[in-house]
PDB file of C-alpha atoms in Angstrom:
ATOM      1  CA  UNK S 466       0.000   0.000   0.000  1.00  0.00           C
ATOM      2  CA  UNK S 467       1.351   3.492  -0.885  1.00  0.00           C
ATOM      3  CA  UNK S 468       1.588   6.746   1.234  1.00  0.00           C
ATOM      4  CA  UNK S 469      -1.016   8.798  -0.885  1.00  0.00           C
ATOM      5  CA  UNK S 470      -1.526  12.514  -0.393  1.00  0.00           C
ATOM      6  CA  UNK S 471      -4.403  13.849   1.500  1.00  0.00           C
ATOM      7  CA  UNK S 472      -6.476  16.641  -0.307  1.00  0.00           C
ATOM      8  CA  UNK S 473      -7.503  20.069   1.114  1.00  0.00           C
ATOM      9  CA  UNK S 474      -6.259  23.392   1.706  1.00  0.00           C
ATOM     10  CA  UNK S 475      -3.879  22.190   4.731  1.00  0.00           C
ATOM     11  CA  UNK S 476      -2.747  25.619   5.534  1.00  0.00           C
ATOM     12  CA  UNK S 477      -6.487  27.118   5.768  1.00  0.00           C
ATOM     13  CA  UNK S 478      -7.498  23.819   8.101  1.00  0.00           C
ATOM     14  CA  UNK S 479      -4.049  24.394  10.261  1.00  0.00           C
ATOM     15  CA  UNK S 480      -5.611  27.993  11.162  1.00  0.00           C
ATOM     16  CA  UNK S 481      -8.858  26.580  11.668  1.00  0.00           C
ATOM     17  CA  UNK S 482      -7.680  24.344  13.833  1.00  0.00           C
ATOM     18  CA  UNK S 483      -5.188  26.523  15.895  1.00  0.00           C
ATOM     19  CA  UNK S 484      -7.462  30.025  15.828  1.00  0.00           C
ATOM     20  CA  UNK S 485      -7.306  31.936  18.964  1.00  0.00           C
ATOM     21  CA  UNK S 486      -4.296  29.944  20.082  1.00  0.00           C
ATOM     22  CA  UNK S 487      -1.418  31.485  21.805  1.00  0.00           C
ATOM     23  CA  UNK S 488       1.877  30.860  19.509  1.00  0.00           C
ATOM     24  CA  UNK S 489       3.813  32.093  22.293  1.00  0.00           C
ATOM     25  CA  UNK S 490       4.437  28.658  22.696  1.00  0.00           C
ATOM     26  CA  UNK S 491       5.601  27.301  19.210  1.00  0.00           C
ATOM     27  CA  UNK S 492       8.722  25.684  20.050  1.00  0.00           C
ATOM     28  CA  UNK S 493       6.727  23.329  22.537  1.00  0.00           C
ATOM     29  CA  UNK S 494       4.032  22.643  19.580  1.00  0.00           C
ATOM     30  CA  UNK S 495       7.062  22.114  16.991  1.00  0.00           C
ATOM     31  CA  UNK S 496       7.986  19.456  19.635  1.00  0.00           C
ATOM     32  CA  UNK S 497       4.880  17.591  19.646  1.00  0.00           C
ATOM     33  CA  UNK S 498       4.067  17.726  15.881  1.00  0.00           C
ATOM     34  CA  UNK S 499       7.607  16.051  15.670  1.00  0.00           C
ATOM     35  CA  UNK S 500       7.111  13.304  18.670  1.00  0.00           C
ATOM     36  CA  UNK S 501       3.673  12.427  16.881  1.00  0.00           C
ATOM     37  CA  UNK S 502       5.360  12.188  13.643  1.00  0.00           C
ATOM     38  CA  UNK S 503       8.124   9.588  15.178  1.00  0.00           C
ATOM     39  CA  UNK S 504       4.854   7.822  16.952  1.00  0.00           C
ATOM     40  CA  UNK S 505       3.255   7.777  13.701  1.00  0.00           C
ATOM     41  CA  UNK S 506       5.587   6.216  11.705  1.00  0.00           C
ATOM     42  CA  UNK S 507       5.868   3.434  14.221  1.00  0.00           C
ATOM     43  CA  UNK S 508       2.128   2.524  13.257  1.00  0.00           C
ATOM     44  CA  UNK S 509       2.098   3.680   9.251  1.00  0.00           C
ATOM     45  CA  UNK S 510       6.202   3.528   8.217  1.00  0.00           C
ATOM     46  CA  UNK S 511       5.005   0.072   6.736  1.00  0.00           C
ATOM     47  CA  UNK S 512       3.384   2.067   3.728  1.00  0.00           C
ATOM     48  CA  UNK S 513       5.908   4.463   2.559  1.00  0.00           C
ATOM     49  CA  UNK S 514       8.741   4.166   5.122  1.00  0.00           C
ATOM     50  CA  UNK S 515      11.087   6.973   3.448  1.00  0.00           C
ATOM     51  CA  UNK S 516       8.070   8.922   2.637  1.00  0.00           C
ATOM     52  CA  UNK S 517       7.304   9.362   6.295  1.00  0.00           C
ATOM     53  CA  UNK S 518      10.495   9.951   7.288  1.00  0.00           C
ATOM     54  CA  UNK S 519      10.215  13.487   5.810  1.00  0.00           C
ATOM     55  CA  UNK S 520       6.525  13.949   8.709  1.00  0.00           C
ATOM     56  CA  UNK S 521       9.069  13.758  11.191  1.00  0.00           C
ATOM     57  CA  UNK S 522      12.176  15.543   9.921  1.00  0.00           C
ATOM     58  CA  UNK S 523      10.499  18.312   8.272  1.00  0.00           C
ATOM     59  CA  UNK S 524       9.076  19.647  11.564  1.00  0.00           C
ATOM     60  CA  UNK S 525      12.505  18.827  13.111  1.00  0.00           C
ATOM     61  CA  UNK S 526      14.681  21.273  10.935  1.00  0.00           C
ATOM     62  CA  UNK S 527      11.841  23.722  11.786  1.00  0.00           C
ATOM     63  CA  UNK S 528      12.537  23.236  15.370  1.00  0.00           C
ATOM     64  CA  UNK S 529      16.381  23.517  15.054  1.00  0.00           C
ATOM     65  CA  UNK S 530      15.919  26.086  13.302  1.00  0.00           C
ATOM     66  CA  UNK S 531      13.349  28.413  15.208  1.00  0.00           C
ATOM     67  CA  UNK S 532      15.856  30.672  17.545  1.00  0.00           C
ATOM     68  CA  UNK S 533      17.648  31.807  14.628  1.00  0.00           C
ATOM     69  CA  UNK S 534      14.061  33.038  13.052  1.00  0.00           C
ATOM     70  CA  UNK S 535      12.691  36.032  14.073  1.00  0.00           C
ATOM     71  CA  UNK S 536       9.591  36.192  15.820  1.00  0.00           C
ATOM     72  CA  UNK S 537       7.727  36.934  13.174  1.00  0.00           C
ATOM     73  CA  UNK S 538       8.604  33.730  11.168  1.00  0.00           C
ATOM     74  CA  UNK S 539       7.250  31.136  14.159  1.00  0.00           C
ATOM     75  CA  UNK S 540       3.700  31.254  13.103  1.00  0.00           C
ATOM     76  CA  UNK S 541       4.223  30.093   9.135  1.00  0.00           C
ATOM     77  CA  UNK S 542       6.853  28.049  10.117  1.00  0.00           C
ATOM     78  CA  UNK S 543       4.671  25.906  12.530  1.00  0.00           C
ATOM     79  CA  UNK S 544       2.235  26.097   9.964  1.00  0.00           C
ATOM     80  CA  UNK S 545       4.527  24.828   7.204  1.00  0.00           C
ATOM     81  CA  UNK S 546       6.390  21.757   9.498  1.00  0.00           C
ATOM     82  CA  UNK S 547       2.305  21.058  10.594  1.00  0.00           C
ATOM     83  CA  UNK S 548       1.255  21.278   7.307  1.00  0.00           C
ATOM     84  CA  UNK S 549       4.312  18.897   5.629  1.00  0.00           C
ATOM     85  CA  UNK S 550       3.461  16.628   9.247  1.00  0.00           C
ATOM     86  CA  UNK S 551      -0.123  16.078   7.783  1.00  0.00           C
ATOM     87  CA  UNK S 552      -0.162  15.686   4.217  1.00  0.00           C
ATOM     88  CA  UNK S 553       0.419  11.957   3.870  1.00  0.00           C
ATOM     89  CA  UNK S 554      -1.054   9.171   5.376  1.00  0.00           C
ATOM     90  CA  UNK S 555      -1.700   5.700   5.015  1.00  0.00           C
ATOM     91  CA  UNK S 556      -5.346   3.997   5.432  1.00  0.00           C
ATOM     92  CA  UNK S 557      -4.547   2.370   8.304  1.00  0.00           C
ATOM     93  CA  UNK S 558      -2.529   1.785  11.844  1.00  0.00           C
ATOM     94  CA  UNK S 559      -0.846  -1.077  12.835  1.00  0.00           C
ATOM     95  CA  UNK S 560       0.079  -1.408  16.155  1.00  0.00           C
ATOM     96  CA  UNK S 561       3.349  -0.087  17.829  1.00  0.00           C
ATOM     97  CA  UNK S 562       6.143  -2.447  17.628  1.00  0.00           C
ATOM     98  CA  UNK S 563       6.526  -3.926  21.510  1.00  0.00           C
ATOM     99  CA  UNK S 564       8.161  -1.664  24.137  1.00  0.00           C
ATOM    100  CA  UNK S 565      11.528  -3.605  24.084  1.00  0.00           C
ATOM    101  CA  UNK S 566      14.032  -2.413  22.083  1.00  0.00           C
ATOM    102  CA  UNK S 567      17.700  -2.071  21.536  1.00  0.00           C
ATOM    103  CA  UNK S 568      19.085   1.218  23.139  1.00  0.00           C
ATOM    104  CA  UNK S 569      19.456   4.039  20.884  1.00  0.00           C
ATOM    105  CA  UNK S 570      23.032   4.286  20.017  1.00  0.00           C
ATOM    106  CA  UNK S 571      22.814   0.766  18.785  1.00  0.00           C
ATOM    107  CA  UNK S 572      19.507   1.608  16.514  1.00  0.00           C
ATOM    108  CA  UNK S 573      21.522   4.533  15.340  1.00  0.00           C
ATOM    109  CA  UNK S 574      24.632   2.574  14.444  1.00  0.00           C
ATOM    110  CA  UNK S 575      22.233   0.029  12.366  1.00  0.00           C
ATOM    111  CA  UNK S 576      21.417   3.607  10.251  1.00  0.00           C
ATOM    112  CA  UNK S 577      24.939   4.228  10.098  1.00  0.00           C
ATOM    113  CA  UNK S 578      25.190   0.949   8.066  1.00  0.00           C
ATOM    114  CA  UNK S 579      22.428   1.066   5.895  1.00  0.00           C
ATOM    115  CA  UNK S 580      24.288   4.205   4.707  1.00  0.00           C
ATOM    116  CA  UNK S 581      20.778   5.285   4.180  1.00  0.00           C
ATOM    117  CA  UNK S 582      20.499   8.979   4.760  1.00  0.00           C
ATOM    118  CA  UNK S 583      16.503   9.052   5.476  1.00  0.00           C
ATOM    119  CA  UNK S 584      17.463   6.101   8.379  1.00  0.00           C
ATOM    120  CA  UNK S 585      19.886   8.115   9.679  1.00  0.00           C
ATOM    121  CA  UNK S 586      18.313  11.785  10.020  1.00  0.00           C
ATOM    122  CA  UNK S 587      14.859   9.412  11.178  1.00  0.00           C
ATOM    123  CA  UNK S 588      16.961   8.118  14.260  1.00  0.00           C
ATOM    124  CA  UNK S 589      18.555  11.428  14.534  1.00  0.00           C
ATOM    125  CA  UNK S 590      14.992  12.950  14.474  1.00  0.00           C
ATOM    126  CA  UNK S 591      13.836  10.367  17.040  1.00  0.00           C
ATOM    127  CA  UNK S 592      16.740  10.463  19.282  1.00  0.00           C
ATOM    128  CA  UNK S 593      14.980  14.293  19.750  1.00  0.00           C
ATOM    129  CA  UNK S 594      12.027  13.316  20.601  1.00  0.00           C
ATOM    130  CA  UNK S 595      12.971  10.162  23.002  1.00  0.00           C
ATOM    131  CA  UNK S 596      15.103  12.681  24.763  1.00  0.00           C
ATOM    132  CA  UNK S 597      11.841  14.671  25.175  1.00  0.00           C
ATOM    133  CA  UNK S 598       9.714  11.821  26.356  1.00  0.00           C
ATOM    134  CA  UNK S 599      11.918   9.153  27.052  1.00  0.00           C
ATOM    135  CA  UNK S 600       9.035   6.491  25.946  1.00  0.00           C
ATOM    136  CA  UNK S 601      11.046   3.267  25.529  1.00  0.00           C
ATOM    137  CA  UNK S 602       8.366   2.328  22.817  1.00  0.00           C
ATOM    138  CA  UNK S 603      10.188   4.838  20.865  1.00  0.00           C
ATOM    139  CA  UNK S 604      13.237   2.423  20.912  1.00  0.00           C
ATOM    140  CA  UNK S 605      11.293   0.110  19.730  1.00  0.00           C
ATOM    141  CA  UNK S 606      10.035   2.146  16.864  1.00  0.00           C
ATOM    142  CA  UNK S 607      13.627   3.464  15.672  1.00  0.00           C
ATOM    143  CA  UNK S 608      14.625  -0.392  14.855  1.00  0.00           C
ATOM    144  CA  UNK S 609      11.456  -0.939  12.904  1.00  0.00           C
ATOM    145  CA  UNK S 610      11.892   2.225  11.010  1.00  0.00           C
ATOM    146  CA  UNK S 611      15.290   1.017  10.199  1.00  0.00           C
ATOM    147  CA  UNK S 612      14.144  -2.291   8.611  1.00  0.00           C
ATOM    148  CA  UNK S 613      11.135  -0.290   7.125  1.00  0.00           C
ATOM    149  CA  UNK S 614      13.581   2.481   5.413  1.00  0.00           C
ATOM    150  CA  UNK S 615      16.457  -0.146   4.517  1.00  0.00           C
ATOM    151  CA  UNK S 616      13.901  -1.951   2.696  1.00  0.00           C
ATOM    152  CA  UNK S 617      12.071   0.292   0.709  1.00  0.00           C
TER     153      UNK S 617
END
Protein backbone atom coordinates (compact mmCIF):
# COMPACT_ATOMS: atom_id res chain seq x y z
CA UNK A 1 0.00 0.00 0.00
CA UNK A 2 1.35 3.49 -0.89
CA UNK A 3 1.59 6.75 1.23
CA UNK A 4 -1.02 8.80 -0.88
CA UNK A 5 -1.53 12.51 -0.39
CA UNK A 6 -4.40 13.85 1.50
CA UNK A 7 -6.48 16.64 -0.31
CA UNK A 8 -7.50 20.07 1.11
CA UNK A 9 -6.26 23.39 1.71
CA UNK A 10 -3.88 22.19 4.73
CA UNK A 11 -2.75 25.62 5.53
CA UNK A 12 -6.49 27.12 5.77
CA UNK A 13 -7.50 23.82 8.10
CA UNK A 14 -4.05 24.39 10.26
CA UNK A 15 -5.61 27.99 11.16
CA UNK A 16 -8.86 26.58 11.67
CA UNK A 17 -7.68 24.34 13.83
CA UNK A 18 -5.19 26.52 15.90
CA UNK A 19 -7.46 30.03 15.83
CA UNK A 20 -7.31 31.94 18.96
CA UNK A 21 -4.30 29.94 20.08
CA UNK A 22 -1.42 31.48 21.81
CA UNK A 23 1.88 30.86 19.51
CA UNK A 24 3.81 32.09 22.29
CA UNK A 25 4.44 28.66 22.70
CA UNK A 26 5.60 27.30 19.21
CA UNK A 27 8.72 25.68 20.05
CA UNK A 28 6.73 23.33 22.54
CA UNK A 29 4.03 22.64 19.58
CA UNK A 30 7.06 22.11 16.99
CA UNK A 31 7.99 19.46 19.64
CA UNK A 32 4.88 17.59 19.65
CA UNK A 33 4.07 17.73 15.88
CA UNK A 34 7.61 16.05 15.67
CA UNK A 35 7.11 13.30 18.67
CA UNK A 36 3.67 12.43 16.88
CA UNK A 37 5.36 12.19 13.64
CA UNK A 38 8.12 9.59 15.18
CA UNK A 39 4.85 7.82 16.95
CA UNK A 40 3.26 7.78 13.70
CA UNK A 41 5.59 6.22 11.70
CA UNK A 42 5.87 3.43 14.22
CA UNK A 43 2.13 2.52 13.26
CA UNK A 44 2.10 3.68 9.25
CA UNK A 45 6.20 3.53 8.22
CA UNK A 46 5.00 0.07 6.74
CA UNK A 47 3.38 2.07 3.73
CA UNK A 48 5.91 4.46 2.56
CA UNK A 49 8.74 4.17 5.12
CA UNK A 50 11.09 6.97 3.45
CA UNK A 51 8.07 8.92 2.64
CA UNK A 52 7.30 9.36 6.30
CA UNK A 53 10.50 9.95 7.29
CA UNK A 54 10.21 13.49 5.81
CA UNK A 55 6.52 13.95 8.71
CA UNK A 56 9.07 13.76 11.19
CA UNK A 57 12.18 15.54 9.92
CA UNK A 58 10.50 18.31 8.27
CA UNK A 59 9.08 19.65 11.56
CA UNK A 60 12.51 18.83 13.11
CA UNK A 61 14.68 21.27 10.93
CA UNK A 62 11.84 23.72 11.79
CA UNK A 63 12.54 23.24 15.37
CA UNK A 64 16.38 23.52 15.05
CA UNK A 65 15.92 26.09 13.30
CA UNK A 66 13.35 28.41 15.21
CA UNK A 67 15.86 30.67 17.54
CA UNK A 68 17.65 31.81 14.63
CA UNK A 69 14.06 33.04 13.05
CA UNK A 70 12.69 36.03 14.07
CA UNK A 71 9.59 36.19 15.82
CA UNK A 72 7.73 36.93 13.17
CA UNK A 73 8.60 33.73 11.17
CA UNK A 74 7.25 31.14 14.16
CA UNK A 75 3.70 31.25 13.10
CA UNK A 76 4.22 30.09 9.13
CA UNK A 77 6.85 28.05 10.12
CA UNK A 78 4.67 25.91 12.53
CA UNK A 79 2.23 26.10 9.96
CA UNK A 80 4.53 24.83 7.20
CA UNK A 81 6.39 21.76 9.50
CA UNK A 82 2.30 21.06 10.59
CA UNK A 83 1.25 21.28 7.31
CA UNK A 84 4.31 18.90 5.63
CA UNK A 85 3.46 16.63 9.25
CA UNK A 86 -0.12 16.08 7.78
CA UNK A 87 -0.16 15.69 4.22
CA UNK A 88 0.42 11.96 3.87
CA UNK A 89 -1.05 9.17 5.38
CA UNK A 90 -1.70 5.70 5.02
CA UNK A 91 -5.35 4.00 5.43
CA UNK A 92 -4.55 2.37 8.30
CA UNK A 93 -2.53 1.78 11.84
CA UNK A 94 -0.85 -1.08 12.83
CA UNK A 95 0.08 -1.41 16.15
CA UNK A 96 3.35 -0.09 17.83
CA UNK A 97 6.14 -2.45 17.63
CA UNK A 98 6.53 -3.93 21.51
CA UNK A 99 8.16 -1.66 24.14
CA UNK A 100 11.53 -3.60 24.08
CA UNK A 101 14.03 -2.41 22.08
CA UNK A 102 17.70 -2.07 21.54
CA UNK A 103 19.09 1.22 23.14
CA UNK A 104 19.46 4.04 20.88
CA UNK A 105 23.03 4.29 20.02
CA UNK A 106 22.81 0.77 18.79
CA UNK A 107 19.51 1.61 16.51
CA UNK A 108 21.52 4.53 15.34
CA UNK A 109 24.63 2.57 14.44
CA UNK A 110 22.23 0.03 12.37
CA UNK A 111 21.42 3.61 10.25
CA UNK A 112 24.94 4.23 10.10
CA UNK A 113 25.19 0.95 8.07
CA UNK A 114 22.43 1.07 5.90
CA UNK A 115 24.29 4.20 4.71
CA UNK A 116 20.78 5.28 4.18
CA UNK A 117 20.50 8.98 4.76
CA UNK A 118 16.50 9.05 5.48
CA UNK A 119 17.46 6.10 8.38
CA UNK A 120 19.89 8.11 9.68
CA UNK A 121 18.31 11.78 10.02
CA UNK A 122 14.86 9.41 11.18
CA UNK A 123 16.96 8.12 14.26
CA UNK A 124 18.55 11.43 14.53
CA UNK A 125 14.99 12.95 14.47
CA UNK A 126 13.84 10.37 17.04
CA UNK A 127 16.74 10.46 19.28
CA UNK A 128 14.98 14.29 19.75
CA UNK A 129 12.03 13.32 20.60
CA UNK A 130 12.97 10.16 23.00
CA UNK A 131 15.10 12.68 24.76
CA UNK A 132 11.84 14.67 25.18
CA UNK A 133 9.71 11.82 26.36
CA UNK A 134 11.92 9.15 27.05
CA UNK A 135 9.04 6.49 25.95
CA UNK A 136 11.05 3.27 25.53
CA UNK A 137 8.37 2.33 22.82
CA UNK A 138 10.19 4.84 20.86
CA UNK A 139 13.24 2.42 20.91
CA UNK A 140 11.29 0.11 19.73
CA UNK A 141 10.03 2.15 16.86
CA UNK A 142 13.63 3.46 15.67
CA UNK A 143 14.63 -0.39 14.86
CA UNK A 144 11.46 -0.94 12.90
CA UNK A 145 11.89 2.23 11.01
CA UNK A 146 15.29 1.02 10.20
CA UNK A 147 14.14 -2.29 8.61
CA UNK A 148 11.13 -0.29 7.13
CA UNK A 149 13.58 2.48 5.41
CA UNK A 150 16.46 -0.15 4.52
CA UNK A 151 13.90 -1.95 2.70
CA UNK A 152 12.07 0.29 0.71
Amino acid sequence: MAVQPRTGDWLDLFERELAGEPWRDVPARLAAVVDAAVVRHGTHGYAGPVMLVHAATAPNAVLRTLPALPPALWRPSLAAAWAATAAYAPAGARALPPAAGPELDEVMARALDTGDAHAIKFIDTLSDAYARRSDPALLAVAARSVEQIAAD
